[in-house]
PDB file of C-alpha atoms in Angstrom:
ATOM      1  CA  MET A   1      11.891 -44.252 -19.044  1.00 96.00           C
ATOM      2  CA  ASN A   2      13.011 -47.139 -20.988  1.00 98.00           C
ATOM      3  CA  TYR A   3      15.538 -49.343 -19.272  1.00 98.00           C
ATOM      4  CA  LEU A   4      17.535 -52.578 -20.947  1.00 98.00           C
ATOM      5  CA  VAL A   5      17.985 -55.453 -17.953  1.00 98.00           C
ATOM      6  CA  THR A   6      20.377 -57.960 -18.409  1.00 97.00           C
ATOM      7  CA  GLY A   7      19.863 -61.447 -16.800  1.00 96.00           C
ATOM      8  CA  GLY A   8      16.136 -60.006 -16.278  1.00 96.00           C
ATOM      9  CA  ALA A   9      14.816 -64.186 -15.966  1.00 96.00           C
ATOM     10  CA  GLY A  10      17.059 -64.979 -12.679  1.00 95.00           C
ATOM     11  CA  PHE A  11      16.275 -64.165  -9.298  1.00 95.00           C
ATOM     12  CA  ILE A  12      17.267 -60.513  -9.054  1.00 96.00           C
ATOM     13  CA  GLY A  13      16.686 -59.867 -12.497  1.00 97.00           C
ATOM     14  CA  SER A  14      13.324 -60.635 -12.367  1.00 97.00           C
ATOM     15  CA  ALA A  15      12.739 -59.144  -9.486  1.00 97.00           C
ATOM     16  CA  LEU A  16      14.304 -55.893 -10.491  1.00 98.00           C
ATOM     17  CA  VAL A  17      11.697 -55.814 -13.918  1.00 98.00           C
ATOM     18  CA  LYS A  18       8.732 -56.189 -12.118  1.00 98.00           C
ATOM     19  CA  LYS A  19       9.230 -53.641  -9.717  1.00 98.00           C
ATOM     20  CA  LEU A  20      10.433 -51.453 -13.136  1.00 98.00           C
ATOM     21  CA  ILE A  21       7.211 -52.093 -14.754  1.00 98.00           C
ATOM     22  CA  ASP A  22       4.755 -51.530 -11.644  1.00 97.00           C
ATOM     23  CA  LEU A  23       6.198 -48.344 -11.681  1.00 97.00           C
ATOM     24  CA  GLY A  24       5.543 -47.371 -15.687  1.00 97.00           C
ATOM     25  CA  ASN A  25       8.353 -48.115 -17.443  1.00 98.00           C
ATOM     26  CA  GLU A  26       9.634 -49.921 -20.301  1.00 98.00           C
ATOM     27  CA  VAL A  27      11.133 -52.770 -20.010  1.00 98.00           C
ATOM     28  CA  THR A  28      13.656 -55.275 -22.606  1.00 97.00           C
ATOM     29  CA  ILE A  29      15.173 -58.084 -21.213  1.00 97.00           C
ATOM     30  CA  ILE A  30      18.078 -60.217 -22.452  1.00 96.00           C
ATOM     31  CA  ASP A  31      18.606 -63.341 -20.717  1.00 95.00           C
ATOM     32  CA  ASN A  32      19.729 -67.080 -21.781  1.00 93.00           C
ATOM     33  CA  LEU A  33      17.836 -68.840 -19.608  1.00 93.00           C
ATOM     34  CA  SER A  34      21.001 -70.758 -18.806  1.00 87.00           C
ATOM     35  CA  THR A  35      20.071 -69.916 -14.534  1.00 86.00           C
ATOM     36  CA  GLY A  36      16.772 -67.781 -15.137  1.00 89.00           C
ATOM     37  CA  PHE A  37      13.221 -69.352 -16.172  1.00 92.00           C
ATOM     38  CA  ILE A  38      10.486 -68.394 -18.860  1.00 95.00           C
ATOM     39  CA  ASP A  39       8.559 -67.529 -16.306  1.00 94.00           C
ATOM     40  CA  ASN A  40       9.636 -65.132 -14.690  1.00 95.00           C
ATOM     41  CA  ILE A  41       9.078 -63.107 -17.376  1.00 96.00           C
ATOM     42  CA  PRO A  42       6.502 -60.481 -17.261  1.00 94.00           C
ATOM     43  CA  ASN A  43       4.244 -60.000 -20.440  1.00 94.00           C
ATOM     44  CA  GLN A  44       4.704 -56.816 -20.397  1.00 96.00           C
ATOM     45  CA  ALA A  45       8.378 -56.491 -20.766  1.00 97.00           C
ATOM     46  CA  THR A  46      10.176 -57.375 -24.354  1.00 96.00           C
ATOM     47  CA  PHE A  47      12.328 -60.513 -23.815  1.00 97.00           C
ATOM     48  CA  ILE A  48      15.446 -61.628 -25.936  1.00 95.00           C
ATOM     49  CA  LYS A  49      16.578 -64.671 -25.511  1.00 95.00           C
ATOM     50  CA  SER A  50      20.549 -64.602 -26.084  1.00 94.00           C
ATOM     51  CA  ASN A  51      23.654 -64.493 -24.868  1.00 91.00           C
ATOM     52  CA  ILE A  52      24.894 -60.584 -23.495  1.00 91.00           C
ATOM     53  CA  GLN A  53      27.992 -61.243 -25.698  1.00 88.00           C
ATOM     54  CA  ASN A  54      26.436 -62.059 -28.779  1.00 88.00           C
ATOM     55  CA  GLN A  55      26.787 -59.437 -31.193  1.00 90.00           C
ATOM     56  CA  SER A  56      24.356 -59.861 -32.813  1.00 91.00           C
ATOM     57  CA  ILE A  57      21.811 -58.672 -30.497  1.00 92.00           C
ATOM     58  CA  TYR A  58      23.776 -55.479 -30.454  1.00 92.00           C
ATOM     59  CA  ASP A  59      22.363 -55.368 -34.258  1.00 89.00           C
ATOM     60  CA  GLU A  60      19.099 -56.089 -32.970  1.00 88.00           C
ATOM     61  CA  LEU A  61      18.669 -53.094 -30.481  1.00 93.00           C
ATOM     62  CA  SER A  62      20.018 -50.152 -32.431  1.00 85.00           C
ATOM     63  CA  ASN A  63      16.675 -48.663 -32.888  1.00 89.00           C
ATOM     64  CA  LYS A  64      15.701 -48.453 -29.051  1.00 92.00           C
ATOM     65  CA  LYS A  65      16.812 -45.779 -27.482  1.00 95.00           C
ATOM     66  CA  PHE A  66      17.422 -46.891 -23.540  1.00 97.00           C
ATOM     67  CA  ASP A  67      17.546 -44.152 -20.606  1.00 97.00           C
ATOM     68  CA  ALA A  68      19.703 -46.878 -18.135  1.00 98.00           C
ATOM     69  CA  ILE A  69      21.228 -50.053 -18.658  1.00 98.00           C
ATOM     70  CA  TYR A  70      21.049 -52.685 -15.749  1.00 98.00           C
ATOM     71  CA  HIS A  71      23.477 -55.365 -16.310  1.00 97.00           C
ATOM     72  CA  ILE A  72      22.692 -58.353 -13.548  1.00 96.00           C
ATOM     73  CA  ALA A  73      23.146 -60.866 -15.711  1.00 93.00           C
ATOM     74  CA  GLY A  74      26.490 -63.512 -15.110  1.00 81.00           C
ATOM     75  CA  GLN A  75      27.621 -66.233 -13.859  1.00 67.00           C
ATOM     76  CA  SER A  76      27.201 -66.171 -10.350  1.00 66.00           C
ATOM     77  CA  SER A  77      28.925 -68.396  -8.445  1.00 64.00           C
ATOM     78  CA  GLY A  78      32.705 -68.434  -7.006  1.00 64.00           C
ATOM     79  CA  GLU A  79      32.563 -72.619  -7.274  1.00 72.00           C
ATOM     80  CA  ILE A  80      31.004 -72.663 -10.275  1.00 75.00           C
ATOM     81  CA  SER A  81      33.906 -70.014 -12.465  1.00 70.00           C
ATOM     82  CA  PHE A  82      36.850 -72.634 -10.959  1.00 78.00           C
ATOM     83  CA  ASP A  83      34.797 -74.953 -13.680  1.00 78.00           C
ATOM     84  CA  ASP A  84      35.343 -73.249 -16.561  1.00 78.00           C
ATOM     85  CA  PRO A  85      36.892 -70.189 -16.160  1.00 83.00           C
ATOM     86  CA  VAL A  86      37.006 -68.920 -19.819  1.00 87.00           C
ATOM     87  CA  ASN A  87      32.831 -69.126 -19.575  1.00 83.00           C
ATOM     88  CA  ASP A  88      33.124 -66.920 -16.623  1.00 86.00           C
ATOM     89  CA  LEU A  89      35.349 -64.352 -18.186  1.00 87.00           C
ATOM     90  CA  GLN A  90      32.701 -64.092 -21.093  1.00 85.00           C
ATOM     91  CA  THR A  91      29.540 -64.246 -19.022  1.00 85.00           C
ATOM     92  CA  ASN A  92      30.701 -61.284 -16.311  1.00 88.00           C
ATOM     93  CA  THR A  93      33.802 -59.828 -18.155  1.00 93.00           C
ATOM     94  CA  GLN A  94      33.173 -59.524 -21.568  1.00 93.00           C
ATOM     95  CA  SER A  95      29.489 -58.899 -21.818  1.00 93.00           C
ATOM     96  CA  THR A  96      30.248 -55.910 -19.809  1.00 96.00           C
ATOM     97  CA  LEU A  97      32.421 -54.484 -22.228  1.00 95.00           C
ATOM     98  CA  MET A  98      30.451 -54.957 -24.909  1.00 95.00           C
ATOM     99  CA  LEU A  99      27.242 -53.404 -22.891  1.00 96.00           C
ATOM    100  CA  LEU A 100      29.212 -50.277 -22.174  1.00 97.00           C
ATOM    101  CA  ASP A 101      30.448 -50.270 -25.880  1.00 96.00           C
ATOM    102  CA  PHE A 102      26.660 -50.486 -26.802  1.00 96.00           C
ATOM    103  CA  ALA A 103      26.041 -48.261 -24.621  1.00 97.00           C
ATOM    104  CA  ILE A 104      28.300 -45.338 -26.174  1.00 96.00           C
ATOM    105  CA  LYS A 105      26.583 -45.911 -29.553  1.00 94.00           C
ATOM    106  CA  ASN A 106      23.322 -45.677 -28.078  1.00 94.00           C
ATOM    107  CA  ASN A 107      23.891 -42.704 -25.914  1.00 96.00           C
ATOM    108  CA  CYS A 108      22.754 -43.730 -23.341  1.00 97.00           C
ATOM    109  CA  LYS A 109      24.673 -41.968 -20.190  1.00 97.00           C
ATOM    110  CA  ARG A 110      23.461 -44.391 -17.435  1.00 98.00           C
ATOM    111  CA  PHE A 111      25.129 -48.123 -16.589  1.00 98.00           C
ATOM    112  CA  LEU A 112      24.117 -49.986 -13.022  1.00 98.00           C
ATOM    113  CA  TYR A 113      26.604 -53.032 -12.373  1.00 98.00           C
ATOM    114  CA  ALA A 114      25.918 -56.201 -10.397  1.00 97.00           C
ATOM    115  CA  SER A 115      29.301 -56.382  -8.262  1.00 97.00           C
ATOM    116  CA  SER A 116      30.081 -59.044  -5.888  1.00 95.00           C
ATOM    117  CA  MET A 117      31.315 -58.828  -2.531  1.00 95.00           C
ATOM    118  CA  SER A 118      33.599 -61.600  -3.575  1.00 93.00           C
ATOM    119  CA  VAL A 119      35.991 -58.513  -5.498  1.00 96.00           C
ATOM    120  CA  TYR A 120      37.180 -58.289  -1.533  1.00 97.00           C
ATOM    121  CA  GLY A 121      38.788 -61.212  -0.862  1.00 94.00           C
ATOM    122  CA  ASP A 122      39.987 -62.687   2.743  1.00 91.00           C
ATOM    123  CA  LYS A 123      39.450 -59.563   4.890  1.00 93.00           C
ATOM    124  CA  PRO A 124      39.810 -58.956   8.782  1.00 94.00           C
ATOM    125  CA  ASP A 125      36.707 -59.483  11.026  1.00 95.00           C
ATOM    126  CA  ARG A 126      35.365 -56.113  10.605  1.00 96.00           C
ATOM    127  CA  PRO A 127      32.998 -53.915   8.564  1.00 97.00           C
ATOM    128  CA  ILE A 128      34.535 -53.611   5.070  1.00 97.00           C
ATOM    129  CA  SER A 129      34.759 -50.995   3.106  1.00 98.00           C
ATOM    130  CA  GLU A 130      35.017 -49.644  -0.109  1.00 98.00           C
ATOM    131  CA  ASN A 131      37.956 -48.394  -0.014  1.00 96.00           C
ATOM    132  CA  GLU A 132      39.419 -51.372   0.794  1.00 96.00           C
ATOM    133  CA  SER A 133      41.946 -53.003  -1.282  1.00 96.00           C
ATOM    134  CA  CYS A 134      40.671 -55.830  -3.090  1.00 96.00           C
ATOM    135  CA  SER A 135      42.022 -59.287  -3.868  1.00 94.00           C
ATOM    136  CA  PRO A 136      39.687 -62.156  -5.298  1.00 93.00           C
ATOM    137  CA  LYS A 137      40.315 -65.599  -4.720  1.00 89.00           C
ATOM    138  CA  SER A 138      37.895 -66.455  -7.192  1.00 89.00           C
ATOM    139  CA  PHE A 139      37.928 -66.247 -10.699  1.00 89.00           C
ATOM    140  CA  TYR A 140      34.008 -64.980 -10.367  1.00 91.00           C
ATOM    141  CA  GLY A 141      35.950 -62.417  -8.598  1.00 92.00           C
ATOM    142  CA  VAL A 142      38.878 -61.586 -10.393  1.00 93.00           C
ATOM    143  CA  GLY A 143      36.136 -61.184 -13.396  1.00 94.00           C
ATOM    144  CA  LYS A 144      33.986 -58.658 -11.261  1.00 95.00           C
ATOM    145  CA  MET A 145      36.832 -56.878 -10.459  1.00 96.00           C
ATOM    146  CA  ALA A 146      37.940 -56.847 -14.053  1.00 96.00           C
ATOM    147  CA  SER A 147      34.237 -55.541 -14.728  1.00 97.00           C
ATOM    148  CA  GLU A 148      34.505 -52.331 -11.847  1.00 97.00           C
ATOM    149  CA  HIS A 149      37.942 -51.106 -13.922  1.00 97.00           C
ATOM    150  CA  TYR A 150      36.093 -50.865 -17.504  1.00 97.00           C
ATOM    151  CA  LEU A 151      33.805 -48.975 -15.460  1.00 98.00           C
ATOM    152  CA  ARG A 152      35.743 -46.562 -14.464  1.00 97.00           C
ATOM    153  CA  ILE A 153      37.319 -46.247 -17.996  1.00 97.00           C
ATOM    154  CA  PHE A 154      34.153 -45.503 -19.563  1.00 97.00           C
ATOM    155  CA  LYS A 155      33.597 -42.508 -17.159  1.00 96.00           C
ATOM    156  CA  GLU A 156      36.238 -40.611 -20.006  1.00 96.00           C
ATOM    157  CA  PHE A 157      33.353 -41.382 -22.457  1.00 96.00           C
ATOM    158  CA  ASN A 158      30.696 -39.859 -20.332  1.00 96.00           C
ATOM    159  CA  ILE A 159      29.214 -43.096 -19.280  1.00 98.00           C
ATOM    160  CA  ASN A 160      27.479 -42.716 -15.530  1.00 98.00           C
ATOM    161  CA  SER A 161      28.178 -45.745 -13.960  1.00 98.00           C
ATOM    162  CA  THR A 162      27.363 -47.235 -10.715  1.00 98.00           C
ATOM    163  CA  ALA A 163      28.728 -50.544  -9.237  1.00 98.00           C
ATOM    164  CA  LEU A 164      26.490 -52.322  -6.747  1.00 98.00           C
ATOM    165  CA  ARG A 165      28.909 -54.467  -4.635  1.00 98.00           C
ATOM    166  CA  LEU A 166      25.637 -57.234  -3.814  1.00 97.00           C
ATOM    167  CA  PHE A 167      26.357 -59.349  -0.399  1.00 97.00           C
ATOM    168  CA  ASN A 168      24.553 -62.755  -0.119  1.00 95.00           C
ATOM    169  CA  VAL A 169      21.647 -61.533  -1.515  1.00 97.00           C
ATOM    170  CA  TYR A 170      18.341 -63.881  -0.618  1.00 97.00           C
ATOM    171  CA  GLY A 171      14.348 -64.576  -0.628  1.00 97.00           C
ATOM    172  CA  PRO A 172      11.384 -65.494  -2.840  1.00 95.00           C
ATOM    173  CA  GLY A 173      12.231 -66.428  -6.340  1.00 92.00           C
ATOM    174  CA  GLN A 174      15.758 -67.340  -5.301  1.00 92.00           C
ATOM    175  CA  ASN A 175      16.764 -70.285  -7.673  1.00 87.00           C
ATOM    176  CA  MET A 176      15.994 -73.381  -5.682  1.00 86.00           C
ATOM    177  CA  SER A 177      17.614 -75.951  -8.151  1.00 82.00           C
ATOM    178  CA  ASN A 178      21.313 -74.849  -8.468  1.00 76.00           C
ATOM    179  CA  LEU A 179      23.044 -76.633  -5.099  1.00 71.00           C
ATOM    180  CA  ARG A 180      26.124 -74.329  -5.847  1.00 71.00           C
ATOM    181  CA  GLN A 181      24.791 -70.842  -5.696  1.00 76.00           C
ATOM    182  CA  GLY A 182      23.262 -68.977  -3.078  1.00 84.00           C
ATOM    183  CA  MET A 183      23.796 -70.004   0.648  1.00 90.00           C
ATOM    184  CA  VAL A 184      20.330 -69.587   2.009  1.00 95.00           C
ATOM    185  CA  SER A 185      18.785 -71.066  -0.944  1.00 93.00           C
ATOM    186  CA  ILE A 186      21.280 -74.132  -1.095  1.00 93.00           C
ATOM    187  CA  PHE A 187      20.669 -74.183   2.943  1.00 94.00           C
ATOM    188  CA  LEU A 188      16.967 -74.076   2.384  1.00 95.00           C
ATOM    189  CA  GLN A 189      16.882 -76.631  -0.272  1.00 95.00           C
ATOM    190  CA  MET A 190      18.715 -79.290   1.471  1.00 94.00           C
ATOM    191  CA  ALA A 191      16.371 -78.509   4.737  1.00 95.00           C
ATOM    192  CA  LEU A 192      12.760 -79.077   2.432  1.00 94.00           C
ATOM    193  CA  LYS A 193      14.228 -82.074   0.785  1.00 93.00           C
ATOM    194  CA  ASN A 194      15.812 -83.939   3.131  1.00 93.00           C
ATOM    195  CA  LYS A 195      15.653 -82.411   6.498  1.00 95.00           C
ATOM    196  CA  PHE A 196      18.657 -82.515   6.230  1.00 95.00           C
ATOM    197  CA  VAL A 197      21.768 -79.722   5.425  1.00 94.00           C
ATOM    198  CA  LEU A 198      25.090 -80.141   4.240  1.00 92.00           C
ATOM    199  CA  ILE A 199      27.629 -77.196   5.474  1.00 91.00           C
ATOM    200  CA  LYS A 200      30.799 -76.723   3.534  1.00 87.00           C
ATOM    201  CA  GLY A 201      33.294 -75.011   5.808  1.00 82.00           C
ATOM    202  CA  SER A 202      32.950 -74.130   9.625  1.00 86.00           C
ATOM    203  CA  LEU A 203      30.073 -72.456  11.384  1.00 91.00           C
ATOM    204  CA  SER A 204      32.326 -69.642  12.665  1.00 91.00           C
ATOM    205  CA  ARG A 205      32.094 -68.597   9.237  1.00 91.00           C
ATOM    206  CA  PHE A 206      30.110 -65.602   8.668  1.00 94.00           C
ATOM    207  CA  ARG A 207      28.175 -63.846   6.194  1.00 95.00           C
ATOM    208  CA  ASP A 208      26.023 -60.469   5.741  1.00 97.00           C
ATOM    209  CA  PHE A 209      22.360 -61.129   4.235  1.00 98.00           C
ATOM    210  CA  ILE A 210      20.438 -59.012   2.699  1.00 98.00           C
ATOM    211  CA  PHE A 211      16.722 -59.600   1.579  1.00 98.00           C
ATOM    212  CA  ILE A 212      15.662 -59.048  -2.213  1.00 98.00           C
ATOM    213  CA  ASP A 213      13.449 -56.342  -2.132  1.00 98.00           C
ATOM    214  CA  ASP A 214      15.965 -54.179  -0.483  1.00 98.00           C
ATOM    215  CA  VAL A 215      18.282 -54.918  -3.367  1.00 98.00           C
ATOM    216  CA  VAL A 216      15.746 -54.058  -5.728  1.00 98.00           C
ATOM    217  CA  ASN A 217      15.575 -51.034  -4.034  1.00 98.00           C
ATOM    218  CA  ALA A 218      18.603 -49.886  -4.119  1.00 98.00           C
ATOM    219  CA  PHE A 219      19.048 -50.023  -7.773  1.00 98.00           C
ATOM    220  CA  ILE A 220      16.176 -48.207  -8.402  1.00 97.00           C
ATOM    221  CA  ASN A 221      17.278 -45.358  -5.768  1.00 97.00           C
ATOM    222  CA  ILE A 222      20.868 -45.409  -7.020  1.00 98.00           C
ATOM    223  CA  GLU A 223      19.778 -45.276 -10.617  1.00 97.00           C
ATOM    224  CA  ASN A 224      17.796 -42.200 -10.100  1.00 93.00           C
ATOM    225  CA  ASN A 225      20.225 -40.031  -8.010  1.00 96.00           C
ATOM    226  CA  PRO A 226      23.596 -38.002  -9.675  1.00 96.00           C
ATOM    227  CA  ASN A 227      25.681 -38.903  -6.113  1.00 96.00           C
ATOM    228  CA  SER A 228      25.954 -42.013  -7.437  1.00 97.00           C
ATOM    229  CA  TYR A 229      27.354 -41.687 -10.876  1.00 97.00           C
ATOM    230  CA  ASN A 230      30.819 -43.209 -11.140  1.00 97.00           C
ATOM    231  CA  LYS A 231      31.200 -44.579  -7.981  1.00 98.00           C
ATOM    232  CA  VAL A 232      30.821 -47.939  -6.065  1.00 98.00           C
ATOM    233  CA  TYR A 233      28.882 -49.284  -3.108  1.00 98.00           C
ATOM    234  CA  ASN A 234      28.264 -52.079  -0.522  1.00 98.00           C
ATOM    235  CA  ILE A 235      24.892 -53.069  -0.936  1.00 98.00           C
ATOM    236  CA  GLY A 236      24.459 -55.346   2.326  1.00 98.00           C
ATOM    237  CA  SER A 237      22.328 -55.010   5.324  1.00 97.00           C
ATOM    238  CA  GLY A 238      25.464 -54.033   7.526  1.00 97.00           C
ATOM    239  CA  LYS A 239      25.468 -56.923   9.710  1.00 97.00           C
ATOM    240  CA  ARG A 240      27.952 -59.882  10.487  1.00 97.00           C
ATOM    241  CA  THR A 241      25.792 -63.045  10.863  1.00 97.00           C
ATOM    242  CA  GLU A 242      27.257 -66.632  11.688  1.00 96.00           C
ATOM    243  CA  ILE A 243      26.552 -69.673   9.919  1.00 95.00           C
ATOM    244  CA  ASN A 244      25.593 -71.044  13.554  1.00 95.00           C
ATOM    245  CA  GLU A 245      22.974 -68.375  13.706  1.00 97.00           C
ATOM    246  CA  LEU A 246      21.704 -68.810  10.168  1.00 96.00           C
ATOM    247  CA  ILE A 247      21.121 -72.418  10.760  1.00 96.00           C
ATOM    248  CA  GLY A 248      19.527 -71.468  14.261  1.00 96.00           C
ATOM    249  CA  LEU A 249      16.995 -69.273  12.285  1.00 97.00           C
ATOM    250  CA  PHE A 250      16.458 -72.308  10.252  1.00 96.00           C
ATOM    251  CA  GLU A 251      16.028 -74.602  13.146  1.00 96.00           C
ATOM    252  CA  LYS A 252      13.899 -71.935  14.731  1.00 97.00           C
ATOM    253  CA  LEU A 253      11.682 -70.594  11.844  1.00 97.00           C
ATOM    254  CA  LEU A 254      10.749 -74.649   9.722  1.00 97.00           C
ATOM    255  CA  PRO A 255       7.883 -76.249  10.887  1.00 96.00           C
ATOM    256  CA  PHE A 256       9.849 -79.396  11.007  1.00 96.00           C
ATOM    257  CA  ASP A 257      13.565 -80.486  12.784  1.00 95.00           C
ATOM    258  CA  ILE A 258      16.732 -80.747  11.039  1.00 95.00           C
ATOM    259  CA  ASP A 259      19.417 -82.073  11.074  1.00 95.00           C
ATOM    260  CA  TYR A 260      23.288 -81.119   9.854  1.00 93.00           C
ATOM    261  CA  GLU A 261      26.743 -82.211   9.155  1.00 92.00           C
ATOM    262  CA  VAL A 262      29.417 -79.733   8.684  1.00 92.00           C
ATOM    263  CA  LYS A 263      32.009 -81.452   6.112  1.00 87.00           C
ATOM    264  CA  GLY A 264      34.537 -80.477   3.465  1.00 76.00           C
ATOM    265  CA  ASN A 265      34.779 -76.602   2.155  1.00 77.00           C
ATOM    266  CA  THR A 266      34.287 -74.378  -0.947  1.00 73.00           C
ATOM    267  CA  SER A 267      36.585 -73.741  -3.939  1.00 66.00           C
ATOM    268  CA  GLY A 268      37.500 -69.610  -3.359  1.00 63.00           C
ATOM    269  CA  ASP A 269      35.280 -69.377  -0.638  1.00 75.00           C
ATOM    270  CA  GLN A 270      35.931 -66.396   1.800  1.00 80.00           C
ATOM    271  CA  HIS A 271      35.728 -67.387   5.827  1.00 87.00           C
ATOM    272  CA  GLY A 272      34.213 -64.406   6.857  1.00 91.00           C
ATOM    273  CA  ILE A 273      32.725 -60.811   5.095  1.00 94.00           C
ATOM    274  CA  TYR A 274      30.261 -58.251   5.773  1.00 97.00           C
ATOM    275  CA  PRO A 275      30.035 -54.635   4.997  1.00 98.00           C
ATOM    276  CA  ASN A 276      30.367 -51.046   6.131  1.00 98.00           C
ATOM    277  CA  ILE A 277      27.300 -49.329   4.375  1.00 98.00           C
ATOM    278  CA  ASN A 278      27.865 -45.600   5.709  1.00 97.00           C
ATOM    279  CA  GLN A 279      28.719 -44.351   2.087  1.00 97.00           C
ATOM    280  CA  VAL A 280      25.263 -45.703   0.640  1.00 98.00           C
ATOM    281  CA  LEU A 281      23.078 -44.597   3.485  1.00 97.00           C
ATOM    282  CA  LYS A 282      25.158 -41.393   3.208  1.00 96.00           C
ATOM    283  CA  ASP A 283      24.738 -40.754  -0.396  1.00 97.00           C
ATOM    284  CA  ILE A 284      21.230 -42.076  -1.208  1.00 95.00           C
ATOM    285  CA  ASN A 285      17.560 -42.524   0.286  1.00 87.00           C
ATOM    286  CA  TRP A 286      18.374 -46.129   1.354  1.00 95.00           C
ATOM    287  CA  ASN A 287      17.952 -48.375   3.709  1.00 94.00           C
ATOM    288  CA  PRO A 288      17.554 -52.008   4.260  1.00 97.00           C
ATOM    289  CA  LYS A 289      14.298 -52.348   5.861  1.00 97.00           C
ATOM    290  CA  VAL A 290      14.139 -56.663   5.941  1.00 98.00           C
ATOM    291  CA  SER A 291      15.549 -58.286   8.860  1.00 98.00           C
ATOM    292  CA  LEU A 292      16.825 -61.503   8.438  1.00 98.00           C
ATOM    293  CA  GLU A 293      14.556 -63.773  10.454  1.00 98.00           C
ATOM    294  CA  HIS A 294      11.628 -61.297   9.005  1.00 98.00           C
ATOM    295  CA  GLY A 295      13.412 -62.307   5.736  1.00 98.00           C
ATOM    296  CA  LEU A 296      13.701 -66.226   5.961  1.00 98.00           C
ATOM    297  CA  ALA A 297      10.116 -66.449   7.413  1.00 97.00           C
ATOM    298  CA  LYS A 298       8.775 -65.116   4.112  1.00 97.00           C
ATOM    299  CA  MET A 299      10.824 -67.278   2.037  1.00 97.00           C
ATOM    300  CA  ILE A 300      10.247 -70.213   4.000  1.00 97.00           C
ATOM    301  CA  ASN A 301       6.721 -69.637   3.526  1.00 96.00           C
ATOM    302  CA  PHE A 302       7.109 -68.837  -0.342  1.00 95.00           C
ATOM    303  CA  TYR A 303       8.495 -72.028  -0.424  1.00 93.00           C
ATOM    304  CA  ILE A 304       6.633 -73.967   1.521  1.00 91.00           C
TER     305      ILE A 304
END
């Protein structure tokens, strides 16, 4: 199979690319390296350095045929989206629209999109299913929601798409230099560097944390299963974890003591959200396998 993967030099994209190549597939990567790293790109992959919204790259790809497109690239922080909403719109929404247009011209019928739990906004303290109303609190969430609507419209052009609403993905390979995206990586970087963690918002906030290997397997299983065509799925562990529990695991697993302080808040942050994952469990041969404690232990050992 021949795949196009955007954001293939980033955390999630590079893990997906490596898995696709290990399975014997050909992969072309588009990445502007704004948050990804050239060292993440396997030698077997074809790499194009560019923004997704650059029209010239589609001319360059016009002679290639792809079996599926994985759109992972984009600005991936709710907080950062407030710095430059126009850039967020271009990287997360315009890019999706241009890729969908390319899919039509390329006669590529399969499109998988990395959406986000940010589309939901604030929700009650209970498992949230895909049919809940969406009211995003950040420009990032708005852009992801808009892209999902574009996927729905392009169904009329015979594009079979699936949007994966990713919850808090973590694991080895996460960008530890970005202290404004990825709660686990932010906390771990602070702990490793200073043995101190600054926590924005209350310790009673809660999230769902999903290990990178489980996310990659979800993408691949969904791509290969027609039951997922033109649907939206929550991709998480299905478990509610409060921030005080997360800090407790860091204290347990790190080989040194840490201090922490709770101070301030983050623009557009959700107090708490975790998913109902029954729909993806029903439709797809996939189950999250890595517990938070085991996944954190692997990540901590990797960076230490």
